[in-house]
Coordinates of C-alpha atoms in Angstrom, one line a residue:
M1084 CA 87.1 38.3 112.1
F1085 CA 90.2 36.4 111.6
G1086 CA 93.1 36.1 113.7
I1087 CA 96.3 36.5 113.8
D1088 CA 96.7 32.2 113.1
D1089 CA 94.4 32.4 110.4
I1090 CA 96.1 35.3 108.7
L1091 CA 99.4 33.3 109.1
R1092 CA 97.6 30.2 107.9
A1093 CA 96.9 31.8 104.6
I1094 CA 100.3 32.9 104.0
V1095 CA 101.3 29.6 104.0
A1096 CA 99.0 28.6 101.8
D1097 CA 99.5 31.3 99.2
L1098 CA 104.1 30.6 99.7
H1099 CA 103.4 26.8 99.3
L1100 CA 101.5 27.9 96.1
V1101 CA 103.5 29.7 95.1
A1102 CA 106.8 27.6 95.4
A1103 CA 104.6 25.3 93.7
I1104 CA 104.0 27.1 90.7
M1105 CA 108.1 28.6 90.4
A1106 CA 109.1 24.9 90.6
A1107 CA 106.7 24.0 88.1
I1108 CA 108.2 26.6 85.7
Y1109 CA 111.6 25.6 86.7
L1110 CA 110.5 22.2 85.8
L1111 CA 109.5 23.4 82.5
A1112 CA 112.7 25.7 81.8
F1113 CA 114.7 22.4 82.3
V1114 CA 112.9 20.3 80.2
C1115 CA 113.4 22.9 77.5
A1116 CA 116.8 23.2 78.0
V1117 CA 117.2 19.4 77.6
R1118 CA 115.7 19.3 74.5
E1119 CA 117.7 22.2 73.3
I1120 CA 120.3 20.6 74.1
F1121 CA 119.6 17.6 72.1
N1122 CA 118.0 19.4 69.0
S1123 CA 120.4 21.9 68.6
R1124 CA 121.0 23.1 65.2
T1125 CA 123.2 26.2 65.9
S1126 CA 125.4 26.9 68.8
Q1127 CA 124.6 30.9 68.9
G1128 CA 121.2 30.0 68.9
S1129 CA 121.1 27.4 72.0
I1130 CA 123.6 29.0 74.5
A1131 CA 121.3 32.3 74.2
W1132 CA 117.9 29.9 74.9
L1133 CA 120.1 28.1 77.9
I1134 CA 121.3 30.7 79.0
S1135 CA 118.0 32.9 79.5
L1136 CA 116.0 29.6 80.3
A1137 CA 118.8 29.9 83.4
L1138 CA 118.9 33.1 84.6
L1139 CA 115.3 33.8 83.8
P1140 CA 113.0 30.5 83.3
F1141 CA 109.9 32.8 83.7
P1142 CA 108.5 34.0 80.6
T1143 CA 111.9 32.4 78.3
A1144 CA 110.3 28.6 79.2
F1145 CA 107.2 29.8 77.8
L1146 CA 108.4 32.0 74.7
Y1147 CA 111.2 28.6 73.9
M1148 CA 107.8 26.5 73.7
I1149 CA 106.3 29.1 71.0
F1150 CA 109.7 30.0 68.9
G1151 CA 112.1 27.1 69.7
W1152 CA 110.4 23.9 70.2
K1153 CA 110.5 22.6 66.6
F1154 CA 107.9 19.1 66.5
F1155 CA 106.9 18.1 63.1
D1156 CA 107.8 14.4 63.4
D1157 CA 104.6 13.1 62.8
Y1158 CA 104.6 15.3 59.2
A1159 CA 108.2 13.4 58.5
T1160 CA 106.8 10.1 59.4
D1161 CA 103.3 10.6 57.4
R1162 CA 105.8 12.1 54.5
I1163 CA 107.7 8.6 54.7
K1164 CA 104.5 6.5 55.3
N1165 CA 102.9 8.3 51.9
G1166 CA 106.1 7.4 50.0
R1167 CA 108.4 10.7 49.4
A1168 CA 111.1 8.6 49.0
D1169 CA 109.1 6.9 45.8
R1170 CA 108.5 10.0 44.4
P1171 CA 111.8 9.7 42.1
L1172 CA 110.6 6.0 41.3
R1173 CA 107.1 7.6 39.8
A1174 CA 108.5 9.8 37.7
Q1175 CA 110.9 7.0 36.3
D1176 CA 108.0 5.2 35.0
L1177 CA 106.7 8.2 33.5
A1178 CA 110.7 8.5 31.2
L1179 CA 110.5 11.7 31.4
I1180 CA 112.9 12.4 33.8
D1181 CA 116.3 14.9 32.7
R1182 CA 118.9 12.6 33.6
E1183 CA 121.6 15.2 32.2
T1184 CA 120.1 18.2 34.1
D1185 CA 119.5 15.9 37.4
A1186 CA 123.6 14.9 37.4
K1187 CA 124.2 19.1 36.8
W1188 CA 122.3 19.3 40.2
P1189 CA 122.8 17.2 42.1
V1190 CA 122.1 19.0 45.6
Q1191 CA 118.9 20.5 44.6
V1192 CA 117.9 16.9 43.7
Q1193 CA 118.7 15.0 46.8
V1194 CA 116.9 18.3 49.3
S1195 CA 114.0 17.8 46.6
E1196 CA 113.5 14.1 46.4
L1197 CA 112.0 14.8 42.8
P1198 CA 114.2 14.9 40.1
F1199 CA 114.3 17.4 36.8
L1200 CA 111.2 16.5 34.8
R1201 CA 110.8 17.5 31.1
G1202 CA 108.1 18.4 28.8
N1203 CA 106.7 21.6 30.7
D1204 CA 105.4 24.4 29.7
V1205 CA 106.3 27.3 31.8
E1206 CA 105.0 31.2 31.5
L1207 CA 106.6 33.8 34.1
L1208 CA 103.2 36.0 35.3
I1209 CA 104.3 39.1 36.3
D1210 CA 102.3 41.1 39.0
G1211 CA 99.0 40.3 40.5
T1212 CA 96.8 40.6 37.7
A1213 CA 98.4 38.4 35.1
T1214 CA 98.7 36.0 38.0
F1215 CA 94.9 35.5 39.0
D1216 CA 93.9 35.9 35.4
S1217 CA 95.9 33.0 34.5
I1218 CA 94.8 30.9 37.3
F1219 CA 90.9 31.7 37.3
A1220 CA 91.0 30.9 33.8
G1221 CA 92.4 27.4 35.0
I1222 CA 90.4 27.0 37.7
D1223 CA 87.5 27.6 34.7
A1224 CA 88.7 24.8 32.4
A1225 CA 89.5 22.0 35.2
E1226 CA 87.0 19.0 34.7
H1227 CA 88.5 16.4 37.0
Y1228 CA 89.7 18.4 40.6
L1229 CA 90.8 21.3 41.9
L1230 CA 94.0 21.8 45.0
V1231 CA 94.2 25.3 45.7
Q1232 CA 96.4 26.7 48.9
F1233 CA 97.5 29.5 50.3
Y1234 CA 98.6 31.4 53.2
I1235 CA 96.6 34.3 53.4
I1236 CA 93.3 34.1 52.1
R1237 CA 91.1 37.0 52.8
D1238 CA 87.6 37.5 52.9
D1239 CA 87.4 40.8 49.9
R1240 CA 87.3 41.6 46.2
L1241 CA 89.7 38.9 45.6
G1242 CA 88.6 36.3 48.0
Q1243 CA 85.4 35.8 47.1
Q1244 CA 85.8 35.9 43.2
L1245 CA 88.3 32.6 44.2
A1246 CA 84.9 31.6 46.1
E1247 CA 82.8 31.9 43.3
R1248 CA 84.8 30.3 40.8
L1249 CA 85.3 27.1 43.4
I1250 CA 82.0 26.8 44.3
A1251 CA 80.7 26.9 40.6
K1252 CA 83.6 24.1 40.0
A1253 CA 82.3 22.1 43.0
K1254 CA 78.2 22.4 41.6
A1255 CA 79.3 21.4 38.5
G1256 CA 81.1 18.3 39.7
V1257 CA 84.3 18.8 39.9
E1258 CA 86.7 17.4 43.2
V1259 CA 88.0 21.1 44.8
R1260 CA 89.9 21.4 48.0
L1261 CA 91.1 24.5 49.9
L1262 CA 94.0 24.9 52.5
Y1263 CA 94.9 27.7 54.1
D1264 CA 97.0 28.7 57.1
D1265 CA 95.6 29.2 60.6
I1266 CA 97.8 31.9 60.8
G1267 CA 98.5 33.6 58.0
S1268 CA 94.4 33.8 57.3
T1269 CA 93.5 34.5 60.5
G1270 CA 91.1 37.2 59.9
M1271 CA 89.0 34.9 57.4
P1272 CA 85.3 34.9 58.8
K1273 CA 83.8 31.4 59.6
R1274 CA 80.8 32.4 57.0
F1275 CA 84.1 32.6 54.3
R1276 CA 84.1 29.3 54.8
T1277 CA 81.1 27.7 55.3
Q1278 CA 79.8 29.2 51.5
M1279 CA 82.0 27.0 50.1
R1280 CA 81.8 23.7 52.6
D1281 CA 78.1 24.5 51.9
A1282 CA 78.7 24.0 47.9
G1283 CA 80.8 20.3 48.6
I1284 CA 84.3 21.9 48.7
K1285 CA 86.2 20.6 51.0
V1286 CA 88.6 23.0 53.5
A1287 CA 90.8 22.7 55.6
G1288 CA 93.1 25.0 58.0
F1289 CA 96.7 23.5 58.2
N1290 CA 96.4 22.5 62.0
Q1291 CA 93.0 21.9 62.2
R1292 CA 93.3 18.4 62.6
H1293 CA 95.7 19.0 65.4
K1294 CA 93.0 19.4 68.6
F1295 CA 95.8 19.5 70.4
L1296 CA 97.3 21.8 69.5
R1297 CA 94.9 24.4 71.9
V1298 CA 96.4 23.1 75.0
Y1299 CA 100.0 22.7 73.0
G1300 CA 99.9 25.4 70.2
P1301 CA 102.4 27.4 71.2
T1302 CA 105.2 24.3 70.2
R1303 CA 103.6 25.3 66.7
I1304 CA 102.6 28.7 66.5
N1305 CA 105.8 29.8 64.9
Y1306 CA 106.0 27.4 62.3
R1307 CA 103.3 28.4 60.1
N1308 CA 102.8 26.6 56.0
H1309 CA 104.0 29.2 53.4
R1310 CA 103.4 27.7 50.2
K1311 CA 101.4 29.2 47.3
I1312 CA 99.8 26.3 45.4
V1313 CA 97.1 25.5 42.6
V1314 CA 96.9 23.2 40.2
A1315 CA 94.6 21.9 38.2
D1316 CA 93.8 18.5 37.0
G1317 CA 97.0 17.5 37.7
K1318 CA 98.2 19.3 34.4
H1319 CA 98.7 22.5 35.1
A1320 CA 99.9 24.3 38.5
W1321 CA 100.4 27.9 39.6
V1322 CA 103.3 28.7 42.2
G1323 CA 105.0 32.0 43.8
G1324 CA 104.6 34.5 45.9
H1325 CA 100.9 35.9 45.4
N1326 CA 98.4 35.3 48.4
V1327 CA 94.6 36.2 48.0
G1328 CA 93.8 39.7 48.7
V1329 CA 93.3 42.5 46.8
E1330 CA 96.3 44.4 47.8
Y1331 CA 98.0 41.5 45.6
L1332 CA 96.3 43.3 42.9
G1333 CA 98.0 46.6 43.8
E1334 CA 94.8 48.4 45.4
N1335 CA 96.3 49.1 48.9
A1336 CA 96.6 52.4 49.0
K1337 CA 99.6 52.1 51.9
F1338 CA 101.5 50.1 49.3
G1339 CA 100.4 51.3 46.0
R1340 CA 101.4 48.8 43.4
W1341 CA 102.7 45.6 45.0
R1342 CA 105.4 44.2 42.8
D1343 CA 104.9 40.0 42.9
T1344 CA 105.9 37.2 40.7
H1345 CA 104.0 33.6 40.0
V1346 CA 104.5 30.4 37.1
R1347 CA 102.7 29.1 35.7
V1348 CA 104.0 25.4 34.7
S1349 CA 101.7 22.8 32.5
G1350 CA 103.3 19.3 32.4
P1351 CA 104.8 17.1 34.6
A1352 CA 105.8 19.1 37.1
A1353 CA 102.1 20.0 37.8
L1354 CA 102.1 16.1 39.4
G1355 CA 104.9 17.6 41.8
C1356 CA 103.1 20.6 43.6
A1357 CA 100.3 17.7 43.9
L1358 CA 102.5 15.7 46.0
L1359 CA 103.5 18.9 48.3
F1360 CA 99.5 19.5 48.5
R1361 CA 99.0 15.6 48.9
E1362 CA 101.9 15.6 51.7
D1363 CA 99.9 18.8 53.1
W1364 CA 96.5 18.1 53.4
E1365 CA 96.9 14.7 54.8
W1366 CA 98.6 15.9 57.5
A1367 CA 96.0 18.6 58.1
T1368 CA 92.7 16.2 57.6
G1369 CA 94.0 12.5 58.0
E1370 CA 92.1 12.2 54.8
R1371 CA 94.6 10.2 52.2
L1372 CA 94.6 11.4 48.4
P1373 CA 95.3 9.0 45.2
A1374 CA 99.1 9.8 44.5
T1375 CA 99.0 7.8 41.4
P1376 CA 99.9 9.7 38.2
P1377 CA 97.6 9.6 35.8
K1378 CA 98.4 7.0 32.3
D1379 CA 98.3 9.6 29.6
L1380 CA 100.3 12.7 30.8
E1381 CA 100.7 15.2 28.5
T1382 CA 103.8 16.6 28.2
P1383 CA 102.9 20.4 26.4
G1384 CA 106.5 22.0 26.1
D1385 CA 110.0 21.3 26.3
Q1386 CA 111.4 22.5 29.6
S1387 CA 113.0 20.9 32.7
V1388 CA 111.3 21.8 36.0
L1389 CA 112.6 20.5 39.6
V1390 CA 110.0 21.0 42.3
M1391 CA 111.2 21.4 45.6
G1392 CA 109.5 21.7 48.8
S1393 CA 110.9 22.4 52.2
G1394 CA 109.9 23.1 55.8
P1395 CA 110.6 22.4 59.5
A1396 CA 109.6 18.6 59.1
D1397 CA 113.0 18.0 57.4
Q1398 CA 115.7 16.7 59.0
L1399 CA 118.5 19.3 58.0
E1400 CA 117.5 23.2 57.0
E1401 CA 117.5 21.1 53.2
C1402 CA 116.3 24.7 51.7
A1403 CA 119.1 26.5 53.2
I1404 CA 121.7 23.7 52.0
A1405 CA 120.5 24.3 48.4
Y1406 CA 121.2 27.8 48.4
V1407 CA 124.6 27.8 49.7
D1408 CA 125.2 25.6 47.0
L1409 CA 123.1 27.6 44.5
I1410 CA 126.0 30.2 45.9
G1411 CA 128.6 28.7 45.4
R1412 CA 128.4 27.7 42.5
A1413 CA 127.8 31.5 41.2
R1414 CA 130.7 31.6 38.4
K1415 CA 129.3 34.9 36.9
R1416 CA 126.2 36.7 38.6
L1417 CA 123.9 35.9 41.2
W1418 CA 120.3 38.0 41.7
I1419 CA 118.4 38.2 44.6
V1420 CA 115.1 39.5 45.3
S1421 CA 113.5 39.1 48.1
P1422 CA 111.1 41.3 50.7
Y1423 CA 113.1 40.1 53.4
F1424 CA 116.7 39.5 53.9
V1425 CA 117.6 38.2 56.9
P1426 CA 120.5 35.7 56.1
D1427 CA 122.1 33.6 58.9
T1428 CA 126.3 32.9 59.0
D1429 CA 126.0 30.1 56.2
I1430 CA 124.1 32.6 53.3
R1431 CA 126.1 35.4 54.8
T1432 CA 129.8 33.6 54.3
A1433 CA 128.8 32.3 51.0
L1434 CA 127.5 35.8 49.5
F1435 CA 131.0 37.4 50.6
A1436 CA 133.0 34.3 49.1
A1437 CA 130.7 34.5 45.5
R1438 CA 131.7 38.4 45.5
L1439 CA 135.2 37.7 46.5
R1440 CA 135.4 35.4 43.0
G1441 CA 134.3 38.4 41.0
V1442 CA 130.5 37.7 40.7
D1443 CA 128.3 39.7 39.9
V1444 CA 126.0 39.8 43.0
R1445 CA 123.3 41.8 43.3
I1446 CA 120.5 41.7 45.9
M1447 CA 117.0 43.8 45.1
L1448 CA 115.0 44.6 47.9
P1449 CA 111.5 46.7 48.7
D1450 CA 112.2 50.3 49.8
N1451 CA 109.4 50.5 51.9
P1452 CA 109.0 48.3 54.7
D1453 CA 105.6 46.4 55.5
H1454 CA 106.7 44.6 58.9
A1455 CA 108.4 46.9 60.9
L1456 CA 111.2 44.7 63.0
V1457 CA 112.2 42.0 60.1
W1458 CA 112.7 45.6 57.9
L1459 CA 114.6 47.0 60.5
A1460 CA 117.0 43.5 60.9
S1461 CA 116.9 43.4 57.2
I1462 CA 119.0 47.0 56.9
A1463 CA 121.2 45.5 58.7
H1464 CA 122.4 42.3 57.0
A1465 CA 121.8 45.0 53.8
D1466 CA 124.5 47.3 55.4
A1467 CA 126.6 44.6 55.9
M1468 CA 126.4 43.3 52.5
V1469 CA 127.2 46.7 50.7
E1470 CA 130.5 47.3 53.2
H1471 CA 131.8 44.0 51.6
D1472 CA 131.1 45.5 48.3
I1473 CA 127.8 43.8 47.0
A1474 CA 125.5 45.6 45.7
V1475 CA 121.7 46.3 47.0
Y1476 CA 119.2 48.3 45.0
R1477 CA 115.8 49.2 47.1
Y1478 CA 113.0 48.7 44.8
T1479 CA 110.8 52.1 44.3
D1480 CA 108.0 51.6 42.3
G1481 CA 105.8 50.4 45.2
F1482 CA 106.1 47.2 47.5
L1483 CA 108.6 44.6 46.1
H1484 CA 107.3 40.9 47.2
Q1485 CA 108.4 38.6 44.3
K1486 CA 110.9 35.4 45.3
V1487 CA 113.1 35.4 42.6
V1488 CA 116.7 34.1 42.3
L1489 CA 119.0 34.3 38.9
M1490 CA 122.4 32.4 39.2
D1491 CA 124.7 32.9 35.2
D1492 CA 123.0 31.8 32.5
D1493 CA 122.4 28.2 34.3
I1494 CA 119.5 28.2 36.9
A1495 CA 116.4 30.5 38.0
T1496 CA 114.3 29.9 41.2
V1497 CA 110.8 31.0 41.7
G1498 CA 108.6 30.6 44.9
S1499 CA 107.4 31.3 48.3
V1500 CA 111.3 31.2 49.7
N1501 CA 112.0 34.5 51.3
F1502 CA 115.8 35.0 52.0
D1503 CA 115.5 34.9 55.7
N1504 CA 115.5 31.9 58.5
R1505 CA 112.0 31.6 58.9
S1506 CA 111.5 30.8 55.3
F1507 CA 114.7 28.5 55.5
A1508 CA 114.0 26.8 58.6
I1509 CA 110.9 27.1 60.2
N1510 CA 108.1 27.9 57.4
F1511 CA 106.7 25.2 54.9
E1512 CA 107.7 26.3 51.3
I1513 CA 108.2 25.3 47.6
T1514 CA 110.3 26.8 45.1
L1515 CA 110.4 26.0 41.4
W1516 CA 113.5 25.6 40.0
F1517 CA 114.4 26.4 35.7
T1518 CA 117.1 25.7 34.0
D1519 CA 116.2 26.0 29.9
D1520 CA 116.8 28.8 27.9
K1521 CA 114.1 30.4 27.9
A1522 CA 113.0 30.6 31.4
I1523 CA 116.5 32.3 32.5
A1524 CA 115.6 34.5 29.5
D1525 CA 112.2 35.9 31.0
V1526 CA 113.4 35.9 34.2
E1527 CA 116.4 38.1 33.1
N1528 CA 114.4 40.4 31.3
M1529 CA 112.0 40.7 34.1
L1530 CA 114.4 42.0 36.6
D1531 CA 116.6 43.8 33.9
D1532 CA 112.9 46.1 34.2
D1533 CA 113.0 46.1 37.7
F1534 CA 116.2 47.3 38.3
K1535 CA 115.5 50.2 36.1
V1536 CA 113.2 51.4 38.8
C1537 CA 115.3 50.8 41.7
R1538 CA 117.9 52.7 43.8
Q1539 CA 121.3 51.6 44.3
V1540 CA 122.5 51.7 48.2
S1541 CA 125.6 53.4 48.9
L1542 CA 128.6 53.2 51.4
A1543 CA 127.9 56.8 51.8
E1544 CA 124.3 56.3 52.7
V1545 CA 125.4 53.3 55.0
S1546 CA 128.3 55.1 56.3
T1547 CA 125.6 58.3 58.0
R1548 CA 123.1 56.4 58.8
P1549 CA 121.3 58.1 62.1
V1550 CA 122.7 56.6 65.7
T1551 CA 119.2 56.2 66.8
L1552 CA 118.9 53.9 63.6
Y1553 CA 121.8 52.7 63.8
F1554 CA 121.6 51.0 66.7
L1555 CA 117.6 49.7 66.1
T1556 CA 118.6 47.7 63.2
Q1557 CA 121.5 46.5 65.1
A1558 CA 119.1 45.5 68.0
A1559 CA 116.7 44.2 65.5
R1560 CA 119.3 42.3 63.9
L1561 CA 119.7 40.3 67.1
F1562 CA 116.5 38.6 66.3
S1563 CA 117.2 37.5 63.1
P1564 CA 117.0 33.5 63.9
L1565 CA 113.1 34.2 64.3
L1566 CA 112.5 36.7 62.0

């Protein structure tokens, strides 16, 4: 039997253990607070973290490890070692730099660390069938290598079609590499990867090589590789909003038609897409890929294209800088299409200023949600746009997922970037920028058709929202820095 002394000793021992755990939590919270001060990007976000860490160290310290501790210095170091700053020199050697366009868009060029390259042929691909028909045709025609990267790859009918084509090319002697995001492709079964590896395909998750992530993982689990890139032989590249899953073909009963946009680029700009894949692949696997451009580079067209990669390894929020500059230069129209609209203060201010200048600012968003929290926050931000006389349109013919921007008659973008803080600061993204008349006209015609199946949000709709919905949207808006 236990006596009183034994019970007291057990209680004291437990108290010592509790005290040790609490001390460790407070120490962790202190470390997180110091790091946030050293690495602060916005005072509002940092103050919120610091107050929460001080008043409620548990669980805030652990939440900070997941959402606040940005740590991609090793990626940036690898990028420097691999010669990202030399990209313009390589392009200069090819004598394909469009210097006139570079001079017109210096911010975008500096952010990209790549120049506008001439000699491309660009095809706008509307919706999933056109996109994957084009991608699969490009895969089937590849002779030397294939680089394939998606945020989401599902083991469904479309995923199996992709796997079968890649396996066939690998067996024919083509070098094939497949990169996926570990979080986006969480449901991918091991069997799906094994069948491709057995055929000689090199398959990797973005965080695969960094085994310490199993312990250190919370510091990076919030940072995703959201890029969608396919490159065939360095001659053709496909970039846009589609992932690999049958819902992107409009075969999901919940969403119906899936409205999305991809683009095929044939020519020198395909090498820029290959270089972004190379950076991601080398960080993910440690394998160094050759970066020397081919001696005979085909120039199948006359269109100029800029390839912009952005992500949490950037010293500044360079993607946001590029778009703030774009908004600030708009004089006639600014059409923004995004499934998620959760802009930060700088983007909001730039949009308000553009409207005050008389710019036709339109924002096209989905009419139905796919992620509840982002959807609610997006309503709050969109309502603020309407209150500032900015036109907000809700797409009604299925689910809208395309990421497209058109500014004046001067420039258009297609890529993986959503208009939210996650795309601007947290995720690895890719955007293609186009300045030629044909690309501008193609995007304009596409968006004109999209606006025809939209409904415009009125000020009356905004002012009469139910109190419960208004409360939920405003509460969700508080999470904007994380969305």
